[in-house]
Amino acid sequence: MKKNKITETLFTLIMLAAATAISFAFFYLGNKNVANITVIYTLALILTALYTTGYLYGIISALYCVIAVNYFFSYPYFKFNFSMDGYPVTFVGMLAIALITSTTTTALKKQRNAIAEREKALIEADKEKLRANLLRAVSHDLRTPLTSIIGSSSSYLENYAELSETERMELVANIGEDAQWLLNMVENLLTVTRIKDDGADKVKKSPEVVEEVISEAILRLKKRLPDIRINVDMPNNFLLLSMDPTLIEQVLINLLENAFIHSGSTDPIDLIVREHPSRISFTVRDYGKGVAEEQLPYIFEGRQTSADTSDSHRGIGIGLSICKTIIQAHEGTITASNHGHGAEFTFTLPKEKEDTDNA
């Protein structure tokens, strides 16, 4: 508060000194019209009232302006003449300007602060909503694989002698698969934590070749799911886009993995990339059973509906919640829909100025 008062006091003094200097230059080197001088001081008065808070600085500036015009620029010069015609009107006019401007700017500042507080509250509400959605998704998505790991390991230990080698290997494979899925989920949760800690405006972007990001995502996914088949359809021209490549790879992996696991189809998955004037879109399209219509409005929120019976082994809540968080951090959009023969998920990333120039 004290620092603000010092700053506003210095600003007021600078405005008044600048107005006086300009007035002297204008009056003594040019046209000696007091009306022009009054306009210069009025401008300084308005700027002072706009920049400062409250009425004090405006009232003091108004007093100074009227006295300066009287003392420096009214005959007899460098003498006070409070009896001259129109002097009270000038004083009242400048005082009114100061009060009106100060009142208006004070109201605008209060309104701006109220809007800022409301936006801050909305951001906090969104963060709290994300936390709640993630907790719901975690409770739903972690319970089943953990139960499966515990059950399989118990069966392996308790019935080891009675199990055939094939059955033992099957139990170990199930444990490994569930453990790998849990590891992937932890990576997703760490990704979201990283974004929330850094802030959406601090996502580290760099110009990346879109084809290389897609290739890396598919390569990583095929190590996890060797049987997945993906058809990539993208423009032949060179696409360069500002992004965090690791995060966007995570989005592509999540969407492609969901399509492979939850579609119920063995048909290849289409990954379609399209360039638009201000953005690039990525569509992951499967040819399976699609998404229940009741689930579509909430699918990126990690909420579960009564229609969520398609996959009792693992849900899709956390993965899609992470996708939404990553894309929003890149100022993009993500949507889900059914296309008649399955489901498709589309996200867009905006081109920045340098991306548009390189296109």
Short mmCIF file of C-alpha atoms in Angstrom, two decimals:
data_model
loop_
_atom_site.label_atom_id
_atom_site.label_comp_id
_atom_site.label_asym_id
_atom_site.label_seq_id
_atom_site.Cartn_x
_atom_site.Cartn_y
_atom_site.Cartn_z
CA MET A 1 0.00 0.00 0.00
CA LYS A 2 2.78 2.43 0.95
CA LYS A 3 4.63 1.60 -2.27
CA ASN A 4 1.48 2.34 -4.30
CA LYS A 5 1.08 5.73 -2.61
CA ILE A 6 4.68 6.66 -3.35
CA THR A 7 4.27 5.59 -6.98
CA GLU A 8 1.01 7.54 -7.38
CA THR A 9 2.54 10.62 -5.74
CA LEU A 10 5.54 10.51 -8.10
CA PHE A 11 3.24 10.02 -11.09
CA THR A 12 1.13 13.02 -10.05
CA LEU A 13 4.20 15.24 -9.62
CA ILE A 14 5.59 14.14 -12.99
CA MET A 15 2.27 14.87 -14.74
CA LEU A 16 1.98 18.31 -13.22
CA ALA A 17 5.63 19.15 -13.90
CA ALA A 18 5.33 17.92 -17.51
CA ALA A 19 2.12 19.92 -18.04
CA THR A 20 3.80 23.04 -16.66
CA ALA A 21 6.90 22.60 -18.83
CA ILE A 22 4.85 22.02 -21.98
CA SER A 23 2.64 24.98 -21.14
CA PHE A 24 5.65 27.26 -20.68
CA ALA A 25 7.12 26.14 -24.01
CA PHE A 26 3.79 26.54 -25.74
CA PHE A 27 2.85 29.87 -24.09
CA TYR A 28 6.14 31.74 -24.24
CA LEU A 29 7.36 30.39 -27.58
CA GLY A 30 4.04 30.28 -29.38
CA ASN A 31 0.43 31.30 -28.99
CA LYS A 32 -0.30 33.02 -25.67
CA ASN A 33 -3.87 31.74 -25.46
CA VAL A 34 -4.82 30.73 -21.90
CA ALA A 35 -7.51 28.38 -23.25
CA ASN A 36 -4.83 26.20 -24.85
CA ILE A 37 -2.90 26.09 -21.57
CA THR A 38 -6.08 25.05 -19.77
CA VAL A 39 -6.47 22.13 -22.19
CA ILE A 40 -2.91 20.91 -21.43
CA TYR A 41 -3.52 21.02 -17.68
CA THR A 42 -6.91 19.36 -18.10
CA LEU A 43 -5.23 16.48 -19.95
CA ALA A 44 -2.67 16.10 -17.14
CA LEU A 45 -5.51 16.21 -14.64
CA ILE A 46 -7.43 13.43 -16.42
CA LEU A 47 -4.32 11.22 -16.68
CA THR A 48 -3.61 11.72 -12.98
CA ALA A 49 -7.17 10.81 -12.01
CA LEU A 50 -7.04 7.72 -14.26
CA TYR A 51 -3.79 6.40 -12.84
CA THR A 52 -4.30 7.16 -9.13
CA THR A 53 -6.84 5.77 -6.67
CA GLY A 54 -9.32 7.78 -4.65
CA TYR A 55 -10.02 11.50 -4.95
CA LEU A 56 -7.09 13.12 -3.10
CA TYR A 57 -4.63 13.23 -5.99
CA GLY A 58 -7.27 14.54 -8.38
CA ILE A 59 -8.38 17.32 -6.03
CA ILE A 60 -4.77 18.39 -5.30
CA SER A 61 -4.02 18.33 -9.06
CA ALA A 62 -7.12 20.43 -9.77
CA LEU A 63 -6.04 23.02 -7.19
CA TYR A 64 -2.53 23.12 -8.63
CA CYS A 65 -3.76 23.44 -12.21
CA VAL A 66 -6.04 26.38 -11.41
CA ILE A 67 -3.34 28.14 -9.38
CA ALA A 68 -0.70 27.51 -12.09
CA VAL A 69 -2.89 28.92 -14.84
CA ASN A 70 -3.58 31.97 -12.66
CA TYR A 71 0.03 32.54 -11.55
CA PHE A 72 2.08 31.64 -14.62
CA PHE A 73 -0.17 32.32 -17.59
CA SER A 74 -2.64 35.09 -16.60
CA TYR A 75 -1.81 38.80 -16.67
CA PRO A 76 -0.11 40.10 -14.59
CA TYR A 77 2.30 37.14 -14.98
CA PHE A 78 3.88 35.52 -11.89
CA LYS A 79 1.34 37.19 -9.66
CA PHE A 80 -1.95 35.95 -8.27
CA ASN A 81 -5.11 37.61 -9.46
CA PHE A 82 -8.13 35.90 -7.90
CA SER A 83 -10.48 38.68 -9.00
CA MET A 84 -10.23 38.09 -12.73
CA ASP A 85 -13.34 37.08 -14.68
CA GLY A 86 -14.11 33.38 -15.03
CA TYR A 87 -11.59 32.23 -12.43
CA PRO A 88 -14.16 30.52 -10.13
CA VAL A 89 -15.72 28.81 -13.14
CA THR A 90 -12.32 27.44 -14.21
CA PHE A 91 -11.63 26.16 -10.71
CA VAL A 92 -15.06 24.52 -10.38
CA GLY A 93 -14.74 23.00 -13.85
CA MET A 94 -11.34 21.44 -13.20
CA LEU A 95 -12.45 20.20 -9.79
CA ALA A 96 -15.54 18.61 -11.39
CA ILE A 97 -13.34 16.92 -14.03
CA ALA A 98 -11.08 15.53 -11.31
CA LEU A 99 -13.99 14.21 -9.22
CA ILE A 100 -15.90 12.71 -12.14
CA THR A 101 -12.78 11.06 -13.62
CA SER A 102 -11.71 9.72 -10.22
CA THR A 103 -15.20 8.36 -9.51
CA THR A 104 -15.41 6.69 -12.92
CA THR A 105 -11.93 5.15 -12.76
CA THR A 106 -12.50 3.98 -9.17
CA ALA A 107 -15.70 2.23 -10.26
CA LEU A 108 -13.94 0.69 -13.26
CA LYS A 109 -11.06 -0.53 -11.08
CA LYS A 110 -13.50 -2.08 -8.62
CA GLN A 111 -15.33 -3.75 -11.49
CA ARG A 112 -12.04 -5.02 -12.95
CA ASN A 113 -10.98 -6.38 -9.58
CA ALA A 114 -14.35 -8.07 -9.14
CA ILE A 115 -14.02 -9.68 -12.58
CA ALA A 116 -10.48 -10.83 -11.76
CA GLU A 117 -11.65 -12.33 -8.47
CA ARG A 118 -14.52 -14.09 -10.22
CA GLU A 119 -12.19 -15.50 -12.89
CA LYS A 120 -9.83 -16.67 -10.14
CA ALA A 121 -12.73 -18.34 -8.36
CA LEU A 122 -13.80 -20.05 -11.60
CA ILE A 123 -10.26 -21.32 -12.19
CA GLU A 124 -10.12 -22.70 -8.66
CA ALA A 125 -13.54 -24.29 -9.14
CA ASP A 126 -12.32 -25.94 -12.36
CA LYS A 127 -9.24 -27.24 -10.57
CA GLU A 128 -11.37 -28.59 -7.74
CA LYS A 129 -13.71 -30.20 -10.26
CA LEU A 130 -10.74 -31.85 -11.98
CA ARG A 131 -9.47 -33.17 -8.66
CA ALA A 132 -12.90 -34.58 -7.84
CA ASN A 133 -13.21 -36.17 -11.28
CA LEU A 134 -9.73 -37.69 -11.01
CA LEU A 135 -10.52 -39.10 -7.58
CA ARG A 136 -13.70 -40.67 -8.94
CA ALA A 137 -11.81 -42.06 -11.91
CA VAL A 138 -9.00 -43.37 -9.71
CA SER A 139 -11.41 -45.11 -7.35
CA HIS A 140 -13.18 -46.72 -10.31
CA ASP A 141 -10.19 -47.54 -12.52
CA LEU A 142 -7.72 -48.77 -9.92
CA ARG A 143 -9.97 -51.06 -7.92
CA THR A 144 -10.45 -53.81 -10.52
CA PRO A 145 -6.81 -54.28 -11.66
CA LEU A 146 -5.58 -54.20 -8.07
CA THR A 147 -8.17 -56.83 -7.13
CA SER A 148 -7.09 -58.89 -10.12
CA ILE A 149 -3.40 -58.67 -9.16
CA ILE A 150 -4.16 -59.70 -5.58
CA GLY A 151 -6.40 -62.56 -6.74
CA SER A 152 -3.94 -63.88 -9.32
CA SER A 153 -0.96 -63.69 -6.97
CA SER A 154 -2.95 -65.42 -4.20
CA SER A 155 -4.01 -68.20 -6.56
CA TYR A 156 -0.42 -68.61 -7.73
CA LEU A 157 0.95 -68.86 -4.18
CA GLU A 158 -1.81 -70.96 -2.63
CA ASN A 159 -2.35 -73.40 -5.51
CA TYR A 160 1.14 -73.57 -6.96
CA ALA A 161 1.43 -77.37 -6.72
CA GLU A 162 -1.96 -78.03 -8.31
CA LEU A 163 -1.48 -75.59 -11.22
CA SER A 164 -0.09 -76.66 -14.56
CA GLU A 165 2.81 -74.74 -16.10
CA THR A 166 0.41 -73.13 -18.59
CA GLU A 167 -1.92 -71.97 -15.81
CA ARG A 168 1.01 -70.56 -13.84
CA MET A 169 2.24 -68.62 -16.85
CA GLU A 170 -1.28 -67.31 -17.48
CA LEU A 171 -1.54 -66.04 -13.89
CA VAL A 172 1.89 -64.38 -14.10
CA ALA A 173 0.97 -62.84 -17.47
CA ASN A 174 -2.25 -61.42 -15.98
CA ILE A 175 -0.29 -59.95 -13.08
CA GLY A 176 2.24 -58.41 -15.46
CA GLU A 177 -0.47 -56.96 -17.70
CA ASP A 178 -2.34 -55.37 -14.80
CA ALA A 179 0.89 -54.06 -13.26
CA GLN A 180 1.88 -52.50 -16.60
CA TRP A 181 -1.51 -50.83 -16.88
CA LEU A 182 -1.19 -49.44 -13.35
CA LEU A 183 2.25 -48.08 -14.24
CA ASN A 184 0.76 -46.33 -17.28
CA MET A 185 -1.93 -44.83 -15.10
CA VAL A 186 0.63 -43.51 -12.62
CA GLU A 187 2.46 -41.88 -15.56
CA ASN A 188 -0.82 -40.23 -16.55
CA LEU A 189 -1.42 -38.95 -13.03
CA LEU A 190 2.12 -37.59 -12.85
CA THR A 191 1.51 -35.84 -16.17
CA VAL A 192 -1.56 -34.08 -14.81
CA THR A 193 0.31 -33.14 -11.62
CA ARG A 194 3.11 -31.63 -13.69
CA ILE A 195 0.69 -29.49 -15.67
CA LYS A 196 -1.19 -28.31 -12.59
CA ASP A 197 2.03 -27.49 -10.76
CA ASP A 198 3.51 -25.54 -13.67
CA GLY A 199 0.28 -23.92 -14.79
CA ALA A 200 -1.35 -24.15 -18.22
CA ASP A 201 0.48 -21.04 -19.39
CA LYS A 202 3.84 -22.64 -18.52
CA VAL A 203 3.60 -25.72 -20.74
CA LYS A 204 6.95 -25.81 -22.47
CA LYS A 205 6.27 -25.62 -26.18
CA SER A 206 8.75 -25.94 -28.98
CA PRO A 207 8.37 -26.28 -32.77
CA GLU A 208 7.98 -29.99 -33.50
CA VAL A 209 7.54 -32.02 -36.68
CA VAL A 210 4.06 -33.55 -36.40
CA GLU A 211 5.04 -36.73 -38.25
CA GLU A 212 7.90 -37.39 -35.82
CA VAL A 213 5.65 -36.94 -32.78
CA ILE A 214 3.10 -39.37 -34.23
CA SER A 215 5.80 -41.92 -35.13
CA GLU A 216 7.26 -41.81 -31.63
CA ALA A 217 3.81 -42.25 -30.03
CA ILE A 218 3.00 -45.26 -32.23
CA LEU A 219 6.44 -46.79 -31.60
CA ARG A 220 5.98 -46.51 -27.83
CA LEU A 221 2.45 -47.90 -28.02
CA LYS A 222 3.45 -50.91 -30.13
CA LYS A 223 5.98 -51.93 -27.50
CA ARG A 224 3.06 -52.16 -25.10
CA LEU A 225 0.46 -53.52 -27.56
CA PRO A 226 2.25 -55.46 -30.32
CA ASP A 227 -1.02 -56.52 -31.98
CA ILE A 228 -2.40 -53.00 -32.50
CA ARG A 229 -2.84 -51.91 -36.12
CA ILE A 230 -2.94 -48.22 -37.01
CA ASN A 231 -3.55 -46.53 -40.36
CA VAL A 232 -2.13 -43.00 -40.46
CA ASP A 233 -3.65 -40.53 -42.90
CA MET A 234 -1.94 -37.13 -42.96
CA PRO A 235 -0.96 -34.47 -45.50
CA ASN A 236 2.21 -34.97 -47.51
CA ASN A 237 3.43 -31.45 -46.79
CA PHE A 238 5.78 -30.67 -43.90
CA LEU A 239 3.82 -29.90 -40.72
CA LEU A 240 5.53 -27.97 -37.92
CA LEU A 241 3.59 -27.19 -34.76
CA SER A 242 4.48 -25.69 -31.37
CA MET A 243 3.75 -28.21 -28.61
CA ASP A 244 5.15 -30.19 -25.73
CA PRO A 245 5.95 -33.38 -27.68
CA THR A 246 5.97 -35.68 -24.64
CA LEU A 247 2.51 -34.55 -23.55
CA ILE A 248 0.99 -34.79 -27.03
CA GLU A 249 2.50 -38.26 -27.44
CA GLN A 250 0.75 -39.17 -24.18
CA VAL A 251 -2.58 -37.96 -25.61
CA LEU A 252 -2.13 -39.98 -28.79
CA ILE A 253 -1.13 -43.09 -26.84
CA ASN A 254 -4.13 -42.77 -24.52
CA LEU A 255 -6.61 -42.34 -27.37
CA LEU A 256 -5.15 -45.12 -29.52
CA GLU A 257 -4.93 -47.51 -26.56
CA ASN A 258 -8.55 -46.78 -25.60
CA ALA A 259 -9.65 -47.43 -29.18
CA PHE A 260 -7.82 -50.75 -29.23
CA ILE A 261 -9.00 -51.96 -25.82
CA HIS A 262 -12.56 -50.64 -25.60
CA SER A 263 -13.86 -50.72 -29.17
CA GLY A 264 -14.39 -54.49 -29.18
CA SER A 265 -13.10 -54.62 -32.76
CA THR A 266 -9.98 -56.07 -34.35
CA ASP A 267 -10.16 -53.70 -37.34
CA PRO A 268 -7.27 -51.25 -37.79
CA ILE A 269 -7.59 -47.88 -36.06
CA ASP A 270 -7.44 -44.73 -38.21
CA LEU A 271 -5.33 -41.78 -37.12
CA ILE A 272 -6.31 -38.85 -39.34
CA VAL A 273 -4.37 -35.58 -39.34
CA ARG A 274 -5.74 -32.52 -41.11
CA GLU A 275 -4.30 -29.04 -41.50
CA HIS A 276 -6.57 -26.00 -41.20
CA PRO A 277 -5.73 -22.29 -41.51
CA SER A 278 -5.35 -21.71 -37.76
CA ARG A 279 -5.05 -25.21 -36.32
CA ILE A 280 -4.17 -28.87 -36.91
CA SER A 281 -6.68 -31.59 -36.02
CA PHE A 282 -5.95 -35.18 -34.96
CA THR A 283 -8.74 -37.77 -35.15
CA VAL A 284 -8.54 -41.29 -33.70
CA ARG A 285 -11.32 -43.40 -35.25
CA ASP A 286 -12.16 -46.99 -34.42
CA TYR A 287 -14.69 -49.36 -36.02
CA GLY A 288 -16.23 -50.99 -33.00
CA LYS A 289 -19.29 -50.60 -30.80
CA GLY A 290 -18.88 -46.87 -30.18
CA VAL A 291 -19.52 -44.95 -26.97
CA ALA A 292 -22.84 -45.05 -25.14
CA GLU A 293 -24.77 -41.84 -25.84
CA GLU A 294 -25.39 -41.38 -22.10
CA GLN A 295 -21.64 -41.34 -21.50
CA LEU A 296 -20.59 -38.87 -24.22
CA PRO A 297 -21.36 -35.65 -22.27
CA TYR A 298 -19.19 -36.79 -19.34
CA ILE A 299 -16.55 -38.90 -21.01
CA PHE A 300 -13.68 -36.44 -20.43
CA GLU A 301 -14.65 -35.83 -16.80
CA GLY A 302 -13.92 -39.32 -15.50
CA ARG A 303 -17.56 -39.78 -14.50
CA GLN A 304 -19.10 -43.21 -14.74
CA THR A 305 -22.67 -43.84 -15.84
CA SER A 306 -24.97 -46.82 -15.69
CA ALA A 307 -23.98 -47.56 -19.27
CA ASP A 308 -20.35 -48.17 -18.32
CA THR A 309 -20.43 -51.94 -18.52
CA SER A 310 -18.39 -52.36 -21.66
CA ASP A 311 -15.11 -53.14 -19.92
CA SER A 312 -15.01 -54.37 -16.36
CA HIS A 313 -11.25 -54.76 -16.43
CA ARG A 314 -10.28 -51.12 -16.71
CA GLY A 315 -12.10 -47.86 -17.34
CA ILE A 316 -11.20 -44.94 -19.53
CA GLY A 317 -11.87 -42.10 -17.10
CA ILE A 318 -8.36 -41.16 -16.02
CA GLY A 319 -6.82 -41.43 -19.49
CA LEU A 320 -9.40 -39.15 -21.09
CA SER A 321 -9.31 -36.70 -18.18
CA ILE A 322 -5.56 -36.41 -18.70
CA CYS A 323 -6.07 -35.92 -22.45
CA LYS A 324 -8.46 -33.05 -21.82
CA THR A 325 -6.09 -31.42 -19.34
CA ILE A 326 -3.14 -31.65 -21.74
CA ILE A 327 -5.07 -30.29 -24.72
CA GLN A 328 -6.53 -27.41 -22.69
CA ALA A 329 -3.03 -26.60 -21.47
CA HIS A 330 -2.10 -26.24 -25.16
CA GLU A 331 -5.18 -23.99 -25.71
CA GLY A 332 -6.73 -26.62 -27.95
CA THR A 333 -10.03 -28.52 -27.97
CA ILE A 334 -10.98 -32.19 -27.70
CA THR A 335 -14.29 -33.86 -28.54
CA ALA A 336 -15.82 -37.33 -28.69
CA SER A 337 -18.56 -38.67 -30.94
CA ASN A 338 -19.87 -41.75 -32.75
CA HIS A 339 -19.58 -41.94 -36.53
CA GLY A 340 -22.02 -44.77 -37.21
CA HIS A 341 -19.48 -47.58 -37.29
CA GLY A 342 -17.62 -46.84 -34.08
CA ALA A 343 -16.25 -43.97 -32.02
CA GLU A 344 -13.92 -41.14 -32.86
CA PHE A 345 -11.98 -38.69 -30.73
CA THR A 346 -10.71 -35.45 -32.22
CA PHE A 347 -8.38 -32.92 -30.69
CA THR A 348 -7.05 -29.73 -32.25
CA LEU A 349 -3.89 -27.76 -31.53
CA PRO A 350 -3.74 -24.09 -32.51
CA LYS A 351 -1.06 -22.78 -34.79
CA GLU A 352 1.01 -19.98 -33.34
CA LYS A 353 2.27 -17.13 -35.50
CA GLU A 354 5.54 -18.84 -36.27
CA ASP A 355 3.66 -22.04 -37.14
CA THR A 356 1.47 -20.14 -39.61
CA ASP A 357 4.53 -18.48 -41.14
CA ASN A 358 6.24 -21.86 -41.59
CA ALA A 359 3.15 -23.50 -43.10
#
